[in-house]
Amino acid sequence: MSKLSIRDLPLNGNRILTRVDFNVPLDNGLVMDDTRIRETLPTIEYALRHGARLILTSHLGRPKGKPNPRMSLKPVAERLRMMLDKELAPGENVGFCPDCVGVEAEEMSGKLEKGQTLLLENLRFHAEEEANDEKFAKQLANLADYYVNDAFGTAHRAHASTVGVTKFVQKSAAGLLMEKELEYLGRALHHPERPFIALLGGAKVSDKIGVIQNLLNKVDALIIGGGMAYTFLKAMNQQVGKSLVEEDKLDLARHILQDAKTRKLKFLLPVDHIVAEKIDANTTVTTVDSGHPIPANMMALDIGPKTIEAFADEISRARTIVWNGPMGVFEVAPFAKGTFKIAEAVAENAAAISIVGGGDSVAAVHAAGVAEKIKHISTGGGASLEFLEGKKLPGVEALTEKH
Ligand code: AMP
């Protein structure tokens, strides 16, 4: 990585402002899922072990620029106290400041001692955060000597806490989680072990066009499932019934198919389908075998058994796998099998570097009980998609160059 890492910073005795992603689900002031906090612990503990005076800052939810007690980070400070290594940070060493900027934040961060942590209140209680307001960014920067960004999930957004702040601190570096994300995704895009395959699914072609186009000249095989497959199948003149089709993307789909053919790229689409008249757990479900048309009154809601076999076979031979998007309407039981079987196939390939991104595919690997076997589960859905599109992430670009 060409950017500074937290390991390159003089942490001892310095105030380190660290942008984390503590955007966790809350219910009545209770943290319902602490995965995002856990993912950041290596960076936090690294900083504390090296004598940092640590200031953590994050957004939570969409309070739209106004304080909203239901989106306070206070419960997160409490959870963090319980989760941190007790020897490294006894509970009383994790403080909470009721505003992320202003007199109190300055006082509390100024008084921090080595090895102590302060979590600031939700950044998005100020509209200036998302507006990347310079004055606000400067106020944040005033709290610290150095800046670390460990929030990969917001690295595709140019906000005050991800971009603006970097102009006003001595040095800005990537945290350990950010570094890990960039290493996995960067290696897949730029130096993949081959065969390199991408598995794309989900509802819409339009959301993933950029990814498809960028990956076309990088992967050895592109596998497309989920709703987006039916725009491609229709573009190939197949009868897709009432399946999800983006009519305005048919030409583009034809163009992509032609491009893949010219490049002699393997382009796998579903050959059989699980269909129903509507998306409903109690509806009648049938399988449309390969070579048969999808009836006019039916929609394809999952990939069929032959498709699962063909996709799993390709997955088993890959050495780098990038997966984003479910293979069917996996939230509804009768249409979940394809996604779960693909999750299992990805997990079973122990020799491959497997990277799963996007909320639905990540949920699927957890629901299938195979998350432990995936080499890298990305914490940033939108950010990982933009990275795969070949876009530069503003939050990464803003970090200090190593040389
Ligand atoms: P995305 O956010 O684009 O990754 O899309 C995820 C959504 O796509 C999920 O909510 C799935 O239910 C939906 N989806 C997957 N396959 C299909 C399909 N064949 N028809 C309609 N929706 C689908």
CSV table of N, CA and C and ligand atoms in Angstrom, one decimal, residues 201-204 207-208 226-227 230 244 279 300-302 324-331 360, ligand 1:
chain,number,residue,atom,x,y,z
A,201,GLY,N,-24.4,-10.9,-8.2
A,201,GLY,CA,-25.9,-11.1,-8.1
A,201,GLY,C,-26.6,-9.9,-7.6
A,202,GLY,N,-27.8,-10.1,-7.1
A,202,GLY,CA,-28.6,-9.0,-6.6
A,202,GLY,C,-29.6,-8.6,-7.6
A,203,ALA,N,-30.3,-7.5,-7.3
A,203,ALA,CA,-31.5,-7.2,-8.1
A,203,ALA,C,-31.1,-6.6,-9.4
A,204,LYS,N,-30.3,-5.6,-9.4
A,204,LYS,CA,-30.2,-4.7,-10.6
A,204,LYS,C,-28.8,-4.8,-11.4
A,207,ASP,N,-26.9,-1.3,-10.9
A,207,ASP,CA,-26.1,-1.0,-9.7
A,207,ASP,C,-24.7,-1.6,-9.9
A,208,LYS,N,-24.5,-2.5,-10.9
A,208,LYS,CA,-23.3,-3.3,-10.9
A,208,LYS,C,-22.6,-3.1,-12.3
A,226,GLY,N,-28.9,-14.1,-9.6
A,226,GLY,CA,-29.8,-13.1,-9.1
A,226,GLY,C,-30.7,-12.5,-10.1
A,227,GLY,N,-31.4,-11.4,-9.7
A,227,GLY,CA,-32.3,-10.8,-10.6
A,227,GLY,C,-31.6,-10.2,-11.8
A,230,TYR,N,-31.5,-11.8,-15.5
A,230,TYR,CA,-32.6,-12.0,-16.4
A,230,TYR,C,-32.5,-10.9,-17.5
A,244,LEU,N,-37.4,-10.1,-13.3
A,244,LEU,CA,-36.9,-8.8,-13.2
A,244,LEU,C,-36.1,-8.5,-14.5
A,279,ILE,N,-43.5,-13.3,-5.2
A,279,ILE,CA,-42.5,-13.5,-4.1
A,279,ILE,C,-43.3,-13.7,-2.8
A,300,ALA,N,-38.5,-15.7,-12.3
A,300,ALA,CA,-37.4,-16.5,-11.7
A,300,ALA,C,-36.9,-15.9,-10.5
A,301,LEU,N,-36.9,-16.7,-9.4
A,301,LEU,CA,-36.5,-16.1,-8.1
A,301,LEU,C,-35.3,-16.7,-7.4
A,302,ASP,N,-34.8,-17.8,-8.1
A,302,ASP,CA,-33.5,-18.4,-7.6
A,302,ASP,C,-32.9,-19.2,-8.7
A,324,ASN,N,-20.3,-10.6,-4.8
A,324,ASN,CA,-21.1,-9.5,-4.3
A,324,ASN,C,-22.5,-9.7,-4.9
A,325,GLY,N,-23.5,-9.9,-4.0
A,325,GLY,CA,-24.9,-10.0,-4.4
A,325,GLY,C,-25.5,-11.4,-4.4
A,326,PRO,N,-26.7,-11.5,-3.8
A,326,PRO,CA,-27.3,-12.9,-3.7
A,326,PRO,C,-27.7,-13.5,-5.1
A,327,MET,N,-27.9,-14.8,-5.1
A,327,MET,CA,-28.2,-15.5,-6.3
A,327,MET,C,-29.7,-15.6,-6.5
A,328,GLY,N,-30.5,-15.1,-5.5
A,328,GLY,CA,-31.9,-15.2,-5.6
A,328,GLY,C,-32.5,-14.4,-4.5
A,329,VAL,N,-33.8,-14.4,-4.4
A,329,VAL,CA,-34.5,-13.7,-3.3
A,329,VAL,C,-34.3,-14.5,-2.0
A,330,PHE,N,-33.1,-14.4,-1.5
A,330,PHE,CA,-32.7,-15.4,-0.4
A,330,PHE,C,-33.4,-15.0,0.9
A,331,GLU,N,-34.0,-13.9,1.0
A,331,GLU,CA,-34.7,-13.5,2.3
A,331,GLU,C,-36.0,-14.4,2.5
A,360,ASP,N,-26.0,-8.2,1.6
A,360,ASP,CA,-26.8,-9.4,1.4
A,360,ASP,C,-25.9,-10.7,1.4
B,1,AMP,P1,-28.6,-5.8,-4.4
B,1,AMP,O1,-28.9,-4.8,-3.3
B,1,AMP,O2,-28.6,-5.2,-5.8
B,1,AMP,O3,-27.4,-6.7,-4.1
B,1,AMP,O4,-29.8,-6.7,-4.5
B,1,AMP,C1,-30.2,-7.6,-3.4
B,1,AMP,C2,-31.6,-7.9,-3.6
B,1,AMP,O5,-31.8,-8.6,-4.8
B,1,AMP,C3,-32.1,-8.9,-2.5
B,1,AMP,O6,-33.1,-8.2,-1.7
B,1,AMP,C4,-32.8,-10.0,-3.3
B,1,AMP,O7,-34.0,-10.4,-2.8
B,1,AMP,C5,-32.9,-9.4,-4.7
B,1,AMP,N1,-32.9,-10.5,-5.7
B,1,AMP,C6,-32.0,-11.4,-5.9
B,1,AMP,N2,-32.4,-12.2,-6.9
B,1,AMP,C7,-33.6,-11.8,-7.4
B,1,AMP,C8,-34.5,-12.2,-8.4
B,1,AMP,N3,-34.2,-13.3,-9.2
B,1,AMP,N4,-35.6,-11.5,-8.6
B,1,AMP,C9,-35.8,-10.4,-7.9
B,1,AMP,N5,-35.1,-10.0,-6.9
B,1,AMP,C10,-33.9,-10.6,-6.6
